[in-house]
One Martini backbone bead per residue (centre of mass of N, CA, C, O) as a GRO file, in nm:
protein
  172
    1LEU     BB    1  20.516   9.552   4.385
    2LEU     BB    2  20.791   9.384   4.264
    3ASP     BB    3  20.664   9.425   3.989
    4ARG     BB    4  20.653   9.754   3.997
    5LEU     BB    5  20.963   9.828   4.089
    6GLN     BB    6  21.110   9.689   3.828
    7LYS     BB    7  20.931   9.914   3.646
    8MET     BB    8  21.058  10.143   3.759
    9ASP     BB    9  21.218  10.396   3.761
   10VAL     BB   10  21.518  10.486   3.879
   11LYS     BB   11  21.465  10.781   3.980
   12ARG     BB   12  21.221  10.709   4.129
   13LEU     BB   13  21.322  10.461   4.350
   14GLY     BB   14  21.511  10.636   4.533
   15PRO     BB   15  21.324  10.782   4.743
   16LEU     BB   16  21.171  10.536   4.838
   17ALA     BB   17  21.396  10.320   4.937
   18VAL     BB   18  21.440  10.542   5.177
   19MET     BB   19  21.216  10.495   5.274
   20LEU     BB   20  21.189  10.220   5.361
   21THR     BB   21  21.462  10.231   5.484
   22VAL     BB   22  21.383  10.430   5.759
   23VAL     BB   23  21.103  10.402   5.863
   24PRO     BB   24  21.154  10.136   6.037
   25LEU     BB   25  21.384  10.254   6.202
   26LEU     BB   26  21.224  10.505   6.402
   27ALA     BB   27  21.102  10.253   6.542
   28PHE     BB   28  21.431  10.240   6.712
   29GLY     BB   29  21.492  10.456   6.924
   30PRO     BB   30  21.602  10.571   7.236
   31ALA     BB   31  21.302  10.506   7.378
   32GLU     BB   32  21.267  10.217   7.229
   33ARG     BB   33  21.461  10.073   7.396
   34VAL     BB   34  21.561   9.705   7.529
   35ALA     BB   35  21.804   9.724   7.643
   36PRO     BB   36  22.015   9.759   7.857
   37THR     BB   37  22.232  10.002   8.084
   38HIS     BB   38  22.481  10.220   8.163
   39TRP     BB   39  22.492  10.417   8.448
   40ALA     BB   40  22.689  10.729   8.584
   41LEU     BB   41  22.736  10.862   8.914
   42LEU     BB   42  23.021  11.083   8.995
   43VAL     BB   43  23.184  11.162   9.350
   44GLY     BB   44  23.435  11.403   9.406
   45ILE     BB   45  23.560  11.556   9.733
   46SER     BB   46  23.811  11.739   9.823
   47ASP     BB   47  23.705  12.055   9.754
   48TYR     BB   48  23.586  12.256   9.962
   49VAL     BB   49  23.390  12.575   9.990
   50HIS     BB   50  23.455  12.624  10.333
   51PHE     BB   51  23.638  12.531  10.435
   52ASP     BB   52  23.981  12.607  10.442
   53ASP     BB   53  23.998  12.601  10.767
   54VAL     BB   54  23.927  12.316  10.833
   55GLU     BB   55  24.021  12.054  10.986
   56GLY     BB   56  23.985  11.805  10.755
   57GLY     BB   57  23.830  11.949  10.531
   58ASP     BB   58  24.024  11.873  10.285
   59LEU     BB   59  24.056  11.618  10.054
   60PRO     BB   60  24.354  11.406   9.935
   61GLY     BB   61  24.170  11.209   9.682
   62ALA     BB   62  23.840  11.159   9.656
   63GLN     BB   63  23.852  11.240   9.322
   64TYR     BB   64  24.017  10.990   9.216
   65ASP     BB   65  23.824  10.785   9.284
   66ALA     BB   66  23.599  10.872   9.064
   67MET     BB   67  23.806  10.852   8.862
   68GLY     BB   68  23.905  10.551   8.895
   69MET     BB   69  23.577  10.470   8.900
   70ARG     BB   70  23.536  10.530   8.597
   71ASP     BB   71  23.784  10.349   8.446
   72VAL     BB   72  23.643  10.124   8.539
   73LEU     BB   73  23.390  10.140   8.363
   74LEU     BB   74  23.512  10.129   8.121
   75GLN     BB   75  23.738   9.901   8.150
   76ARG     BB   76  23.576   9.640   8.273
   77TYR     BB   77  23.222   9.708   8.193
   78GLY     BB   78  23.163   9.911   7.933
   79PHE     BB   79  23.091  10.170   7.972
   80PRO     BB   80  22.979  10.481   7.858
   81GLU     BB   81  23.080  10.766   7.839
   82GLU     BB   82  22.802  10.921   7.797
   83ASN     BB   83  22.736  10.733   8.106
   84ILE     BB   84  22.867  10.966   8.247
   85ARG     BB   85  22.912  11.156   8.538
   86LEU     BB   86  23.146  11.391   8.650
   87LEU     BB   87  23.187  11.521   9.009
   88LEU     BB   88  23.412  11.790   9.062
   89ASN     BB   89  23.435  11.939   9.385
   90GLN     BB   90  23.277  12.240   9.357
   91GLU     BB   91  23.038  12.097   9.144
   92ALA     BB   92  22.929  11.949   9.388
   93THR     BB   93  22.697  12.036   9.474
   94ARG     BB   94  22.330  11.966   9.572
   95GLU     BB   95  22.219  12.084   9.313
   96ALA     BB   96  22.401  11.861   9.137
   97ILE     BB   97  22.334  11.595   9.281
   98GLU     BB   98  22.034  11.590   9.235
   99SER     BB   99  22.045  11.663   8.906
  100GLY     BB  100  22.215  11.374   8.840
  101VAL     BB  101  21.946  11.210   8.974
  102ARG     BB  102  21.670  11.318   8.898
  103GLU     BB  103  21.713  11.397   8.571
  104TRP     BB  104  21.912  11.281   8.445
  105LEU     BB  105  21.876  10.958   8.523
  106GLY     BB  106  21.566  10.991   8.494
  107ALA     BB  107  21.595  11.084   8.172
  108ASN     BB  108  21.731  10.821   8.091
  109THR     BB  109  21.646  10.606   8.239
  110ARG     BB  110  21.542  10.256   8.242
  111PRO     BB  111  21.410   9.976   8.268
  112GLY     BB  112  21.714   9.776   8.377
  113ASP     BB  113  21.903   9.955   8.446
  114ASN     BB  114  22.237  10.057   8.561
  115VAL     BB  115  22.328  10.190   8.808
  116VAL     BB  116  22.599  10.430   8.967
  117VAL     BB  117  22.654  10.580   9.302
  118PHE     BB  118  22.896  10.747   9.371
  119PHE     BB  119  23.113  10.861   9.696
  120ALA     BB  120  23.355  11.110   9.758
  121GLY     BB  121  23.348  11.177  10.094
  122HIS     BB  122  23.194  11.368  10.348
  123GLY     BB  123  23.019  11.234  10.642
  124SER     BB  124  22.717  11.280  10.867
  125GLN     BB  125  22.505  11.398  11.089
  126MET     BB  126  22.135  11.408  11.181
  127TRP     BB  127  21.838  11.497  11.286
  128ASP     BB  128  21.573  11.238  11.296
  129GLU     BB  129  21.231  11.343  11.119
  130SER     BB  130  21.121  11.018  11.097
  131GLY     BB  131  21.229  10.749  11.304
  132ASP     BB  132  21.405  10.545  11.155
  133GLU     BB  133  21.607  10.570  11.401
  134ASP     BB  134  21.755  10.444  11.652
  135ASP     BB  135  21.970  10.728  11.735
  136GLY     BB  136  21.833  10.977  11.619
  137LEU     BB  137  22.036  10.968  11.316
  138ASP     BB  138  22.118  11.064  11.005
  139GLU     BB  139  22.288  11.012  10.751
  140THR     BB  140  22.523  11.230  10.554
  141ILE     BB  141  22.613  11.365  10.271
  142ALA     BB  142  22.873  11.606  10.172
  143PRO     BB  143  22.893  11.850   9.974
  144ALA     BB  144  23.064  12.144   9.877
  145ASP     BB  145  22.837  12.324  10.000
  146VAL     BB  146  22.872  12.263  10.293
  147SER     BB  147  22.840  12.329  10.647
  148PRO     BB  148  23.009  12.337  10.931
  149THR     BB  149  22.718  12.453  11.114
  150SER     BB  150  22.532  12.299  10.926
  151THR     BB  151  22.248  12.086  10.761
  152ASP     BB  152  22.152  12.241  10.485
  153PHE     BB  153  22.314  12.069  10.255
  154ASP     BB  154  22.285  11.811  10.358
  155ILE     BB  155  22.217  11.489  10.285
  156SER     BB  156  22.021  11.229  10.324
  157ASP     BB  157  21.925  10.917  10.346
  158ASP     BB  158  21.656  10.970  10.296
  159MET     BB  159  21.643  11.131  10.055
  160PHE     BB  160  21.839  10.999   9.866
  161GLY     BB  161  21.637  10.750   9.852
  162GLU     BB  162  21.428  10.909   9.712
  163TRP     BB  163  21.584  10.962   9.459
  164LEU     BB  164  21.619  10.620   9.416
  165ARG     BB  165  21.344  10.575   9.394
  166ASP     BB  166  21.205  10.752   9.135
  167LEU     BB  167  21.367  10.536   8.972
  168PRO     BB  168  21.292  10.298   8.677
  169THR     BB  169  21.490  10.129   8.856
  170ASP     BB  170  21.628   9.892   9.042
  171ASN     BB  171  21.955   9.898   8.950
  172VAL     BB  172  22.096  10.043   9.205
   0.00000   0.00000   0.00000
């Protein structure tokens, strides 16, 4: 093969050289990466949709906690910026948090990857429907669109745990 390449016309060698260089590299695309990487979903809710008149409803500072966590992950732990999703205030709805975990992290993480999920905001409790809580109550996180009078939008610890267990990595 080397003898043939040496005898070839230089003009014809150009495309062949490109093919011989590029084709092997295609085998190592993003879907085939083997080294673990870092991912983070960071949620900070200072301004709740339905808590305008509720005493103690909004939390000045929760969004800054999430932004501070982002800075630590970037600067100290070397997380790639494109691997961090930040949901702040009213964009951190139940649907957006679920989508962030199940769809964004679910589609991007691989076995062995490291995942950080951070939540700064309100928490609450709701009746335990699975029977796994001694006190009869599940703990919840309160997304931005949570209702102060209903648990319909709360994310229970059981549900959140199920979302995390569905990720393709155990390093959460």
